[in-house]
PDB file of C-alpha atoms and ligand atoms in Angstrom:
ATOM      1  CA  MET A  55       0.032  -0.040  -0.043  1.00 61.00           C
ATOM      2  CA  ALA A  56       3.045   2.206   0.276  1.00 61.00           C
ATOM      3  CA  THR A  57       3.223   5.298  -2.125  1.00 70.00           C
ATOM      4  CA  LYS A  58       6.568   5.334  -3.765  1.00 79.00           C
ATOM      5  CA  ARG A  59       7.683   8.990  -3.742  1.00 87.00           C
ATOM      6  CA  THR A  60      10.860  10.248  -5.155  1.00 92.00           C
ATOM      7  CA  ARG A  61      12.557  13.536  -6.046  1.00 95.00           C
ATOM      8  CA  LEU A  62      12.104  14.691  -9.637  1.00 96.00           C
ATOM      9  CA  ASP A  63      15.789  15.173 -10.366  1.00 95.00           C
ATOM     10  CA  ARG A  64      16.586  11.587  -9.007  1.00 94.00           C
ATOM     11  CA  TYR A  65      13.779  10.034 -11.220  1.00 94.00           C
ATOM     12  CA  LEU A  66      14.967  12.040 -14.261  1.00 95.00           C
ATOM     13  CA  SER A  67      18.652  11.070 -13.724  1.00 94.00           C
ATOM     14  CA  SER A  68      17.662   7.387 -13.479  1.00 91.00           C
ATOM     15  CA  ALA A  69      14.992   7.424 -16.327  1.00 92.00           C
ATOM     16  CA  LEU A  70      17.185   9.281 -18.643  1.00 93.00           C
ATOM     17  CA  ARG A  71      20.459   7.676 -17.564  1.00 91.00           C
ATOM     18  CA  ILE A  72      22.074  11.165 -17.141  1.00 94.00           C
ATOM     19  CA  ASN A  73      24.050  12.695 -14.295  1.00 93.00           C
ATOM     20  CA  ARG A  74      21.965  14.506 -11.682  1.00 90.00           C
ATOM     21  CA  ARG A  75      23.730  17.840 -12.497  1.00 91.00           C
ATOM     22  CA  ASP A  76      22.659  17.476 -16.104  1.00 94.00           C
ATOM     23  CA  VAL A  77      19.083  17.539 -15.055  1.00 95.00           C
ATOM     24  CA  LYS A  78      19.036  21.047 -13.832  1.00 94.00           C
ATOM     25  CA  PRO A  79      19.592  22.616 -17.304  1.00 96.00           C
ATOM     26  CA  LEU A  80      16.617  20.538 -18.699  1.00 96.00           C
ATOM     27  CA  LEU A  81      14.308  21.844 -15.731  1.00 96.00           C
ATOM     28  CA  ALA A  82      15.594  25.429 -16.130  1.00 96.00           C
ATOM     29  CA  ALA A  83      14.808  25.307 -20.014  1.00 96.00           C
ATOM     30  CA  GLY A  84      11.173  24.232 -19.218  1.00 96.00           C
ATOM     31  CA  ARG A  85      11.563  20.996 -21.150  1.00 97.00           C
ATOM     32  CA  VAL A  86      10.033  18.791 -18.397  1.00 97.00           C
ATOM     33  CA  ARG A  87       6.398  18.546 -17.691  1.00 96.00           C
ATOM     34  CA  VAL A  88       4.773  16.672 -14.722  1.00 96.00           C
ATOM     35  CA  ASN A  89       1.082  15.756 -14.925  1.00 94.00           C
ATOM     36  CA  GLY A  90       0.735  18.453 -17.621  1.00 94.00           C
ATOM     37  CA  ALA A  91       2.432  21.282 -15.863  1.00 95.00           C
ATOM     38  CA  ILE A  92       6.007  22.593 -16.568  1.00 96.00           C
ATOM     39  CA  ALA A  93       8.240  21.548 -13.669  1.00 96.00           C
ATOM     40  CA  ARG A  94      11.354  23.511 -12.670  1.00 96.00           C
ATOM     41  CA  ASP A  95      12.044  22.325  -9.188  1.00 95.00           C
ATOM     42  CA  SER A  96      14.655  19.590  -8.815  1.00 94.00           C
ATOM     43  CA  ASP A  97      13.288  18.626  -5.423  1.00 94.00           C
ATOM     44  CA  LEU A  98       9.654  18.338  -6.461  1.00 95.00           C
ATOM     45  CA  GLN A  99       8.350  15.044  -4.979  1.00 94.00           C
ATOM     46  CA  ILE A 100       6.556  12.786  -7.438  1.00 94.00           C
ATOM     47  CA  ASN A 101       4.860   9.469  -6.917  1.00 91.00           C
ATOM     48  CA  GLN A 102       4.985   6.269  -9.130  1.00 89.00           C
ATOM     49  CA  PHE A 103       1.884   7.480 -11.230  1.00 91.00           C
ATOM     50  CA  ALA A 104       3.139  10.900 -12.250  1.00 93.00           C
ATOM     51  CA  VAL A 105       3.282  11.340 -15.976  1.00 94.00           C
ATOM     52  CA  VAL A 106       6.626  12.976 -16.792  1.00 95.00           C
ATOM     53  CA  ILE A 107       7.275  14.111 -20.275  1.00 96.00           C
ATOM     54  CA  VAL A 108      10.676  15.472 -21.521  1.00 96.00           C
ATOM     55  CA  ASP A 109      10.238  17.364 -24.783  1.00 96.00           C
ATOM     56  CA  ASP A 110       7.747  14.922 -26.360  1.00 92.00           C
ATOM     57  CA  LYS A 111       8.869  11.757 -24.772  1.00 94.00           C
ATOM     58  CA  THR A 112       6.630  10.226 -22.084  1.00 95.00           C
ATOM     59  CA  LEU A 113       8.882   8.432 -19.469  1.00 94.00           C
ATOM     60  CA  PRO A 114       7.906   5.069 -17.868  1.00 86.00           C
ATOM     61  CA  HIS A 115       5.410   5.315 -14.990  1.00 86.00           C
ATOM     62  CA  GLU A 116       2.986   2.973 -13.276  1.00 86.00           C
ATOM     63  CA  GLN A 117      -0.614   2.937 -14.217  1.00 89.00           C
ATOM     64  CA  ALA A 118      -2.991   3.863 -11.297  1.00 91.00           C
ATOM     65  CA  GLN A 119      -5.827   1.540 -11.099  1.00 94.00           C
ATOM     66  CA  TYR A 120      -9.301   2.001  -9.210  1.00 95.00           C
ATOM     67  CA  LEU A 121     -11.891  -0.464  -9.275  1.00 96.00           C
ATOM     68  CA  MET A 122     -15.348  -1.092  -7.742  1.00 97.00           C
ATOM     69  CA  LEU A 123     -16.394  -4.709  -7.135  1.00 98.00           C
ATOM     70  CA  ASN A 124     -19.843  -5.899  -6.038  1.00 98.00           C
ATOM     71  CA  LYS A 125     -18.713  -8.337  -3.400  1.00 98.00           C
ATOM     72  CA  PRO A 126     -20.707 -11.567  -3.079  1.00 98.00           C
ATOM     73  CA  ALA A 127     -21.385 -13.181   0.342  1.00 98.00           C
ATOM     74  CA  GLY A 128     -19.141 -16.028   1.570  1.00 97.00           C
ATOM     75  CA  ILE A 129     -15.892 -14.612   0.285  1.00 97.00           C
ATOM     76  CA  LEU A 130     -13.149 -12.843   2.174  1.00 97.00           C
ATOM     77  CA  SER A 131     -12.049  -9.233   1.842  1.00 95.00           C
ATOM     78  CA  ALA A 132      -8.350 -10.052   2.133  1.00 91.00           C
ATOM     79  CA  THR A 133      -5.399 -10.097  -0.216  1.00 87.00           C
ATOM     80  CA  ILE A 134      -4.450 -13.653   0.586  1.00 85.00           C
ATOM     81  CA  ASP A 135      -5.698 -16.435   2.885  1.00 87.00           C
ATOM     82  CA  ALA A 136      -4.403 -19.874   3.437  1.00 88.00           C
ATOM     83  CA  SER A 137      -7.589 -21.717   3.277  1.00 92.00           C
ATOM     84  CA  GLN A 138     -10.437 -19.519   1.962  1.00 94.00           C
ATOM     85  CA  ARG A 139     -11.292 -17.812  -1.180  1.00 93.00           C
ATOM     86  CA  THR A 140     -10.614 -14.031  -1.323  1.00 95.00           C
ATOM     87  CA  VAL A 141     -11.980 -11.343  -3.572  1.00 96.00           C
ATOM     88  CA  PHE A 142      -8.803 -11.380  -5.431  1.00 94.00           C
ATOM     89  CA  ALA A 143      -9.945 -14.734  -7.031  1.00 94.00           C
ATOM     90  CA  LEU A 144     -12.659 -12.665  -8.816  1.00 95.00           C
ATOM     91  CA  LEU A 145     -10.043 -10.393 -10.515  1.00 93.00           C
ATOM     92  CA  ASP A 146      -7.649 -10.925 -13.364  1.00 87.00           C
ATOM     93  CA  ALA A 147      -4.461 -11.853 -11.373  1.00 81.00           C
ATOM     94  CA  VAL A 148      -2.051 -10.378 -13.913  1.00 74.00           C
ATOM     95  CA  GLN A 149      -3.775  -7.251 -14.919  1.00 82.00           C
ATOM     96  CA  HIS A 150      -4.707  -6.515 -11.301  1.00 82.00           C
ATOM     97  CA  ALA A 151      -1.457  -7.501  -9.461  1.00 84.00           C
ATOM     98  CA  GLY A 152      -0.562  -5.117  -6.593  1.00 88.00           C
ATOM     99  CA  LEU A 153      -3.953  -3.808  -5.787  1.00 94.00           C
ATOM    100  CA  HIS A 154      -5.187  -3.515  -2.198  1.00 94.00           C
ATOM    101  CA  ILE A 155      -8.649  -3.301  -0.723  1.00 96.00           C
ATOM    102  CA  VAL A 156     -10.063   0.205   0.517  1.00 95.00           C
ATOM    103  CA  GLY A 157     -12.188  -0.622   3.522  1.00 94.00           C
ATOM    104  CA  ARG A 158     -12.987  -4.319   4.066  1.00 96.00           C
ATOM    105  CA  LEU A 159     -16.340  -5.962   4.320  1.00 97.00           C
ATOM    106  CA  ASP A 160     -17.024  -8.984   6.631  1.00 97.00           C
ATOM    107  CA  LYS A 161     -17.161 -12.392   4.855  1.00 97.00           C
ATOM    108  CA  ASN A 162     -20.983 -12.457   4.718  1.00 97.00           C
ATOM    109  CA  SER A 163     -21.417  -8.749   3.759  1.00 98.00           C
ATOM    110  CA  THR A 164     -22.029  -7.855   0.233  1.00 98.00           C
ATOM    111  CA  GLY A 165     -21.792  -4.815  -2.015  1.00 98.00           C
ATOM    112  CA  LEU A 166     -19.318  -2.026  -2.734  1.00 98.00           C
ATOM    113  CA  LEU A 167     -15.749  -2.876  -2.362  1.00 98.00           C
ATOM    114  CA  LEU A 168     -13.016  -0.461  -3.744  1.00 97.00           C
ATOM    115  CA  LEU A 169      -9.575  -1.646  -4.799  1.00 97.00           C
ATOM    116  CA  THR A 170      -6.637   0.357  -5.939  1.00 95.00           C
ATOM    117  CA  ASN A 171      -2.753   0.473  -6.156  1.00 93.00           C
ATOM    118  CA  ASP A 172      -2.804   4.222  -5.055  1.00 92.00           C
ATOM    119  CA  GLY A 173      -1.982   4.241  -1.497  1.00 90.00           C
ATOM    120  CA  GLU A 174      -2.562   7.978  -1.218  1.00 89.00           C
ATOM    121  CA  TRP A 175      -5.977   7.831  -2.539  1.00 92.00           C
ATOM    122  CA  SER A 176      -7.114   5.017  -0.236  1.00 93.00           C
ATOM    123  CA  ARG A 177      -5.486   6.633   2.786  1.00 90.00           C
ATOM    124  CA  GLY A 178      -7.472   9.772   1.941  1.00 90.00           C
ATOM    125  CA  LEU A 179     -10.662   7.850   1.808  1.00 92.00           C
ATOM    126  CA  MET A 180     -10.128   5.790   4.987  1.00 91.00           C
ATOM    127  CA  ALA A 181      -8.264   8.166   7.279  1.00 89.00           C
ATOM    128  CA  PRO A 182     -10.399   8.345  10.483  1.00 85.00           C
ATOM    129  CA  GLU A 183     -10.168  12.020  10.576  1.00 89.00           C
ATOM    130  CA  GLN A 184     -11.683  12.326   7.095  1.00 89.00           C
ATOM    131  CA  HIS A 185     -15.043  10.943   8.399  1.00 92.00           C
ATOM    132  CA  VAL A 186     -15.970   9.755   4.955  1.00 95.00           C
ATOM    133  CA  GLU A 187     -19.512   8.401   4.830  1.00 96.00           C
ATOM    134  CA  LYS A 188     -20.243   4.788   4.156  1.00 97.00           C
ATOM    135  CA  THR A 189     -23.706   3.608   3.594  1.00 98.00           C
ATOM    136  CA  TYR A 190     -25.312   0.058   4.073  1.00 98.00           C
ATOM    137  CA  ILE A 191     -28.602  -1.475   3.791  1.00 98.00           C
ATOM    138  CA  VAL A 192     -29.074  -3.779   6.626  1.00 98.00           C
ATOM    139  CA  GLY A 193     -31.564  -6.551   7.289  1.00 98.00           C
ATOM    140  CA  VAL A 194     -32.158  -7.507  11.011  1.00 98.00           C
ATOM    141  CA  LYS A 195     -34.077 -10.316  12.798  1.00 98.00           C
ATOM    142  CA  HIS A 196     -36.382  -8.076  14.904  1.00 98.00           C
ATOM    143  CA  ALA A 197     -38.113  -4.852  14.414  1.00 98.00           C
ATOM    144  CA  ILE A 198     -35.976  -1.784  14.814  1.00 98.00           C
ATOM    145  CA  SER A 199     -37.022   0.371  17.705  1.00 97.00           C
ATOM    146  CA  GLU A 200     -37.055   4.177  18.088  1.00 97.00           C
ATOM    147  CA  GLU A 201     -34.667   3.655  21.055  1.00 97.00           C
ATOM    148  CA  CYS A 202     -32.129   2.015  18.552  1.00 98.00           C
ATOM    149  CA  VAL A 203     -32.390   4.905  16.118  1.00 98.00           C
ATOM    150  CA  GLU A 204     -31.679   7.415  18.904  1.00 98.00           C
ATOM    151  CA  ALA A 205     -28.807   5.440  20.295  1.00 98.00           C
ATOM    152  CA  PHE A 206     -27.158   5.145  16.904  1.00 98.00           C
ATOM    153  CA  ALA A 207     -27.402   8.911  16.465  1.00 98.00           C
ATOM    154  CA  LYS A 208     -25.993   9.505  20.025  1.00 98.00           C
ATOM    155  CA  GLY A 209     -23.144   7.021  19.784  1.00 97.00           C
ATOM    156  CA  ILE A 210     -22.654   3.636  21.509  1.00 97.00           C
ATOM    157  CA  HIS A 211     -19.921   2.814  23.936  1.00 96.00           C
ATOM    158  CA  PHE A 212     -17.679  -0.085  22.822  1.00 96.00           C
ATOM    159  CA  PRO A 213     -16.072  -1.271  26.106  1.00 94.00           C
ATOM    160  CA  PHE A 214     -13.350  -3.377  24.380  1.00 93.00           C
ATOM    161  CA  GLU A 215     -11.822  -0.176  22.611  1.00 94.00           C
ATOM    162  CA  ASP A 216     -13.277   2.188  25.179  1.00 96.00           C
ATOM    163  CA  ILE A 217     -14.674   4.510  22.538  1.00 95.00           C
ATOM    164  CA  VAL A 218     -18.021   5.963  21.741  1.00 97.00           C
ATOM    165  CA  THR A 219     -19.015   5.424  18.112  1.00 97.00           C
ATOM    166  CA  ARG A 220     -19.468   8.577  16.065  1.00 96.00           C
ATOM    167  CA  PRO A 221     -23.043   9.688  15.244  1.00 97.00           C
ATOM    168  CA  ALA A 222     -24.620   7.166  12.822  1.00 97.00           C
ATOM    169  CA  ARG A 223     -27.789   7.842  10.744  1.00 97.00           C
ATOM    170  CA  LEU A 224     -30.285   4.957  10.802  1.00 98.00           C
ATOM    171  CA  GLU A 225     -33.260   5.390   8.401  1.00 98.00           C
ATOM    172  CA  VAL A 226     -35.842   2.659   9.041  1.00 98.00           C
ATOM    173  CA  LEU A 227     -37.095   1.446   5.524  1.00 98.00           C
ATOM    174  CA  ALA A 228     -39.370  -1.396   6.828  1.00 98.00           C
ATOM    175  CA  PRO A 229     -39.607  -2.841  10.382  1.00 98.00           C
ATOM    176  CA  GLN A 230     -36.653  -5.106   9.968  1.00 98.00           C
ATOM    177  CA  LEU A 231     -34.695  -3.121   7.140  1.00 98.00           C
ATOM    178  CA  ALA A 232     -32.709   0.148   7.436  1.00 98.00           C
ATOM    179  CA  ARG A 233     -30.243   2.252   5.680  1.00 98.00           C
ATOM    180  CA  ILE A 234     -27.278   3.119   7.970  1.00 98.00           C
ATOM    181  CA  THR A 235     -24.626   5.756   7.375  1.00 98.00           C
ATOM    182  CA  LEU A 236     -21.329   5.622   9.291  1.00 97.00           C
ATOM    183  CA  THR A 237     -18.387   7.945   9.237  1.00 96.00           C
ATOM    184  CA  GLU A 238     -15.978   5.490  10.689  1.00 94.00           C
ATOM    185  CA  GLY A 239     -15.144   1.768  10.246  1.00 92.00           C
ATOM    186  CA  ARG A 240     -14.840  -0.176  13.538  1.00 94.00           C
ATOM    187  CA  TYR A 241     -14.466  -3.861  13.675  1.00 94.00           C
ATOM    188  CA  HIS A 242     -17.863  -5.561  12.948  1.00 96.00           C
ATOM    189  CA  GLN A 243     -19.327  -2.117  13.803  1.00 97.00           C
ATOM    190  CA  ILE A 244     -22.887  -2.441  12.560  1.00 98.00           C
ATOM    191  CA  LYS A 245     -23.196  -6.090  13.932  1.00 98.00           C
ATOM    192  CA  ARG A 246     -21.968  -4.783  17.304  1.00 98.00           C
ATOM    193  CA  MET A 247     -24.358  -1.766  17.407  1.00 98.00           C
ATOM    194  CA  PHE A 248     -27.307  -3.968  16.710  1.00 98.00           C
ATOM    195  CA  GLY A 249     -25.957  -6.540  19.012  1.00 97.00           C
ATOM    196  CA  ARG A 250     -26.456  -3.991  21.865  1.00 96.00           C
ATOM    197  CA  PHE A 251     -30.160  -4.222  21.124  1.00 97.00           C
ATOM    198  CA  ARG A 252     -30.113  -8.070  20.898  1.00 97.00           C
ATOM    199  CA  ASN A 253     -30.985  -7.757  17.222  1.00 98.00           C
ATOM    200  CA  PRO A 254     -28.868  -9.951  14.928  1.00 98.00           C
ATOM    201  CA  VAL A 255     -27.891  -8.658  11.508  1.00 98.00           C
ATOM    202  CA  LEU A 256     -29.141 -11.005   8.830  1.00 98.00           C
ATOM    203  CA  SER A 257     -27.802  -9.180   5.754  1.00 98.00           C
ATOM    204  CA  LEU A 258     -25.408  -6.295   5.229  1.00 98.00           C
ATOM    205  CA  HIS A 259     -24.939  -4.609   1.807  1.00 98.00           C
ATOM    206  CA  ARG A 260     -22.606  -1.596   1.305  1.00 98.00           C
ATOM    207  CA  THR A 261     -24.035   0.726  -1.309  1.00 98.00           C
ATOM    208  CA  GLN A 262     -21.800   3.897  -1.043  1.00 97.00           C
ATOM    209  CA  ILE A 263     -18.364   5.100   0.179  1.00 96.00           C
ATOM    210  CA  GLY A 264     -18.009   8.975   0.037  1.00 94.00           C
ATOM    211  CA  ALA A 265     -19.217  10.096  -3.381  1.00 93.00           C
ATOM    212  CA  ILE A 266     -18.830   6.602  -4.940  1.00 96.00           C
ATOM    213  CA  THR A 267     -22.093   4.648  -5.290  1.00 97.00           C
ATOM    214  CA  LEU A 268     -22.239   0.929  -6.247  1.00 98.00           C
ATOM    215  CA  ASP A 269     -23.304   0.693  -9.885  1.00 98.00           C
ATOM    216  CA  PRO A 270     -26.763  -1.013  -9.914  1.00 97.00           C
ATOM    217  CA  ALA A 271     -25.851  -2.635 -13.280  1.00 97.00           C
ATOM    218  CA  LEU A 272     -22.913  -4.533 -11.750  1.00 98.00           C
ATOM    219  CA  PRO A 273     -23.873  -8.064 -10.996  1.00 98.00           C
ATOM    220  CA  SER A 274     -22.650  -9.697  -7.795  1.00 98.00           C
ATOM    221  CA  GLY A 275     -19.105 -10.852  -8.236  1.00 97.00           C
ATOM    222  CA  ALA A 276     -18.430  -8.467 -11.135  1.00 97.00           C
ATOM    223  CA  TYR A 277     -16.126  -5.345 -11.260  1.00 97.00           C
ATOM    224  CA  ARG A 278     -15.321  -2.330 -13.289  1.00 97.00           C
ATOM    225  CA  ALA A 279     -12.853   0.585 -13.353  1.00 96.00           C
ATOM    226  CA  LEU A 280     -14.086   3.730 -11.613  1.00 96.00           C
ATOM    227  CA  LEU A 281     -15.114   6.414 -14.057  1.00 94.00           C
ATOM    228  CA  GLY A 282     -13.218   9.756 -14.168  1.00 89.00           C
ATOM    229  CA  THR A 283     -16.107  11.436 -12.694  1.00 90.00           C
ATOM    230  CA  GLU A 284     -16.348   9.057  -9.729  1.00 91.00           C
ATOM    231  CA  LEU A 285     -12.626   9.342  -9.027  1.00 88.00           C
ATOM    232  CA  GLU A 286     -12.788  13.128  -9.130  1.00 83.00           C
ATOM    233  CA  CYS A 287     -15.726  13.299  -6.774  1.00 76.00           C
ATOM    234  CA  SER A 288     -14.079  10.870  -4.283  1.00 75.00           C
ATOM    235  CA  THR A 289     -10.911  12.963  -4.205  1.00 66.00           C
ATOM    236  CA  VAL A 290     -12.573  16.335  -3.951  1.00 50.00           C
ATOM    237  CA  ARG A 291     -15.576  15.496  -1.807  1.00 43.00           C
ATOM    238  CA  GLY A 292     -14.524  12.330  -0.102  1.00 41.00           C
ATOM    239  CA  GLY A 293     -14.593  13.744   3.488  1.00 39.00           C
ATOM    240  CA  ARG A 294     -18.055  14.836   4.263  1.00 35.00           C
ATOM    241  CA  SER A 295     -19.398  14.891   7.815  1.00 33.00           C
ATOM    242  CA  LEU A 296     -22.799  13.997   9.009  1.00 35.00           C
ATOM    243  CA  PRO A 297     -24.807  17.016   9.763  1.00 31.00           C
TER     244      PRO A 297
HETATM  245  N1  LIG B 373     -20.132  -3.454   9.887  1.00 69.51           N
HETATM  246  C1  LIG B 373     -20.116  -4.798  10.083  1.00 69.51           C
HETATM  247  O1  LIG B 373     -20.616  -5.161  11.053  1.00 69.51           O
HETATM  248  N2  LIG B 373     -19.631  -5.536   8.993  1.00 69.51           N
HETATM  249  C2  LIG B 373     -19.317  -5.042   7.773  1.00 69.51           C
HETATM  250  O2  LIG B 373     -18.964  -5.824   6.885  1.00 69.51           O
HETATM  251  C3  LIG B 373     -19.281  -3.706   7.634  1.00 69.51           C
HETATM  252  C4  LIG B 373     -19.699  -2.848   8.670  1.00 69.51           C
END
């Protein structure tokens, strides 16, 4: 998940096989563009996805990948597991080598799972201080009480971590069905919150992370690349707080 950052002069010297002191005149002459803009600073930090062009030649760079997957039930959100199938079995192993999961789902949970090789992007979405909203449709065994809705909105104490959950929005859609919006991702959070009301979770389906919504045309087990617009929204408006 590490982002590989390097100084521009070091990268140019290695990619062009020239001495580091010969890089400066190239930069000074405005012959180098990084992600479309002329770069003149030798110590500019670039990552592995930066598109660096010298005159008209594009230098080698890694391709950033961003996927949405409609996770089926019964499969692990993990990179590798000794005995169980993981979501990576659903991807093309060669084409998507080096991806990581952005925010896991439990084995029996379904729905929106994001995968990428861009560590900066995933950290931006998942950093606790960003409070990015995650939305789930949850089916439970017993009717959801008003007391439960209020407790979710106020926060619930988890003694193991000694924390109080951040305010969560619980919209009751039918007596045993709700839409829940969280701005954090604690271990088994939704199951534990309903557990406090002795109301077992029967189904849990994630529909949204920040501004990215699960494509309703994506069948269970299928995936696709994120669209430019989805990517833009997730970067610009990822971190919204609940009112
Ligand atoms: N909360 C849970 O309990 N499980 C999930 O998979 C996601 C949120």
